[in-house]
Amino acid sequence: MQPNHYIEKLSLVTGKVLDEPIDPQELLVNVHRDRHLIDVAANWCLGRVVAATGNEAVGRQSMRAVRRSGVATLLGLNHRKHCFRYKKSAVRGDRAQRARAALQKEAAAALARATDSDGCLRLRVLLTGGTGFLGKEILWQAAHDPQIAEMIVLIRPKQIIEKSSGKVIDVLSPERRGEELLRQLSLEGEQRRKVRFIAGDVEQPNLGISAAIAEALRRELTHVIHCAANVAFDDPYEQSFNANVGAAVNALTFSRWLQDESASPFVAHLAIETSYLHGRRDGARAAEDRLAFPRGFFNNYYELTKAMASLETQRFILERGLRAVELCPAIVIGDYRTGNNRGDTKVVNAPINLFGLAKEQLERSRNGAFWQRLGMAALARIALAFPADATAELNLVPVDWVAHGIIAGLKKPDAVGERIHLATDARVNSTQIQQILKEELQVEVRLSDPTLHRNLALPLVCGMLKTFKQEKMGRALQKLGSIFAGYSEWGQPVHEVGRDVSILGLPTERPVAADALRMLCRHNQWVQEFGKIRDADEIAHREKIWAKLIGRIERDTGRMAASIPPHQFRGMLAGLLGANALQIKGTYSGRRQTVLFGLHTLPPSPQGLSVAG
């Protein structure tokens, strides 16, 4: 579990490896900044330089000039006497290339054998993380793919705990959880029969699968997709390590065991990682074919442990001969066309929901007493501050694009041994995010300097919120700060893309992050009600209706819904559903009669539904 297994510390004085334990905290960026008042001021000044010039390179040049001048040493800020690097693999260079080529050849032969008498592919895939946001989309797409004969989903029993007493009142078996999942995914008939659920746990040896079932799988499986992960950015190191590294090693070991059977139809293991495993690279390009310890360290333990998992995957490929593919999505958000996210409330959803709820609270307070209106106006101003540099770019990628790339990876032997980014080359910066939030949520979100926000504004704000008995909002702001602390500063890495097209065969036109974000805002407002709707069945029901509405609008206008201006989009919803019905007030599907806006079905397309311009 110790970082020393993967990383070594080098003295900047002698250049020698230091034989001492590495504290995981040393590998995070927040430990190496804000250590001194002058340090805080310097970071703030550099941020102002970048904001004024719009050029991050100028900021980096200014930083290097200060270091060369000796001013930093004079002020006592140059405290680092060591650096870090990954331990070198025993197999590298030409030898590594030959090993990858041999594994690709083996995978091609194994894939050719996975055909029926008609010459059609018949893949049988074990999926971990099938109940997660991305896992659900993979499962849905796989169930509709004619070349996939069966999806076997690894799933743990789930305890139902009574909140008041803390007692376990029920335990959902894998079969019961599976039935719920199939219902929420609206899989029926042949698609439903493709899916099978087995009990297991990725944090246990052999994935917690019973010996009898494992032996049967050894004669059936062509692929393993390891998608299970802990995506919480603020979890402690041990928890992140167990979920992201320990589980990855268990899955890789299981796949190697499958491959060792001479009669096994096994083709390849697909390791789902993240393009952010490259950490903070100070604006440098994060290459698909290389992994170096980031000069700017890691934003959180999620990134760090995902990088360790990638090192384990490469070790299994090069040293143990496992046919494996690394697929690295960027920040995954809702479906490109609809924004549907199956009820996810993490990462980018969190600030959208927070800003939407702050706006609603402000509107409700307008009928209150003067001091209430004044207090809520102040709280709203606080809550609507987004700590971000204007130039900072986020690589947001829709979940359907990512799942499409993963399904493609099952059928591409040339992907074996390679690391492939499932990201976009049309990123979105903080200024664009601010504008989209203003247009879609009708809120004035202010960009605040990240350095001043985390060192000055956030402590003051949380104290004020506690005074106004708004501790919940304070915790939400603190969590937002922990999630985006590193992703909203200037100097974000540029994730190289290209293998998604050249190897996986995905379209050359990648998703536009701004369009995906716009549809996520619309979804979170109308469908998710800014996170207030949590029941999975209710979310599934609403998203099904929402997808039909989006489809209707796109058919009638001949345009993608994301390209339609917000006020016109809202007008179209009003035209379809009635001017007083701009909320999806569904009911729990299958539990009582579904009533949507007083209608049982969508109304006929209104005459004259169009978009000007």
PDB file of N, CA and C in Angstrom, residues 359 363 436-444 525 570:
ATOM      1  N   LYS A 359     -30.007  29.655  -6.030  1.00  0.00           N
ATOM      2  CA  LYS A 359     -30.928  30.549  -6.727  1.00  0.00           C
ATOM      3  C   LYS A 359     -32.360  30.358  -6.222  1.00  0.00           C
ATOM      4  N   GLU A 363     -34.867  33.113  -4.419  1.00  0.00           N
ATOM      5  CA  GLU A 363     -36.199  33.468  -4.930  1.00  0.00           C
ATOM      6  C   GLU A 363     -37.264  33.281  -3.857  1.00  0.00           C
ATOM      7  N   ILE A 436     -22.367  29.727 -19.552  1.00  0.00           N
ATOM      8  CA  ILE A 436     -23.391  28.685 -19.707  1.00  0.00           C
ATOM      9  C   ILE A 436     -24.285  28.635 -18.478  1.00  0.00           C
ATOM     10  N   LEU A 437     -23.700  28.730 -17.288  1.00  0.00           N
ATOM     11  CA  LEU A 437     -24.497  28.733 -16.063  1.00  0.00           C
ATOM     12  C   LEU A 437     -25.440  29.943 -16.026  1.00  0.00           C
ATOM     13  N   LYS A 438     -24.968  31.078 -16.496  1.00  0.00           N
ATOM     14  CA  LYS A 438     -25.807  32.284 -16.523  1.00  0.00           C
ATOM     15  C   LYS A 438     -26.988  32.095 -17.472  1.00  0.00           C
ATOM     16  N   GLU A 439     -26.720  31.534 -18.639  1.00  0.00           N
ATOM     17  CA  GLU A 439     -27.771  31.371 -19.642  1.00  0.00           C
ATOM     18  C   GLU A 439     -28.765  30.285 -19.266  1.00  0.00           C
ATOM     19  N   GLU A 440     -28.257  29.171 -18.729  1.00  0.00           N
ATOM     20  CA  GLU A 440     -29.116  28.015 -18.490  1.00  0.00           C
ATOM     21  C   GLU A 440     -29.822  28.070 -17.143  1.00  0.00           C
ATOM     22  N   LEU A 441     -29.094  28.454 -16.099  1.00  0.00           N
ATOM     23  CA  LEU A 441     -29.685  28.476 -14.754  1.00  0.00           C
ATOM     24  C   LEU A 441     -30.163  29.855 -14.368  1.00  0.00           C
ATOM     25  N   GLN A 442     -29.821  30.850 -15.183  1.00  0.00           N
ATOM     26  CA  GLN A 442     -30.183  32.248 -14.920  1.00  0.00           C
ATOM     27  C   GLN A 442     -29.652  32.700 -13.558  1.00  0.00           C
ATOM     28  N   VAL A 443     -28.385  32.382 -13.337  1.00  0.00           N
ATOM     29  CA  VAL A 443     -27.701  32.807 -12.128  1.00  0.00           C
ATOM     30  C   VAL A 443     -26.407  33.516 -12.521  1.00  0.00           C
ATOM     31  N   GLU A 444     -26.041  34.499 -11.735  1.00  0.00           N
ATOM     32  CA  GLU A 444     -24.800  35.241 -11.955  1.00  0.00           C
ATOM     33  C   GLU A 444     -23.705  34.626 -11.084  1.00  0.00           C
ATOM     34  N   GLN A 525     -31.681  20.682 -13.990  1.00  0.00           N
ATOM     35  CA  GLN A 525     -32.766  21.561 -13.567  1.00  0.00           C
ATOM     36  C   GLN A 525     -34.124  20.886 -13.706  1.00  0.00           C
ATOM     37  N   ARG A 570     -36.537  26.756 -23.703  1.00  0.00           N
ATOM     38  CA  ARG A 570     -37.585  26.794 -22.678  1.00  0.00           C
ATOM     39  C   ARG A 570     -38.955  27.026 -23.309  1.00  0.00           C
TER      40      ARG A 570
END
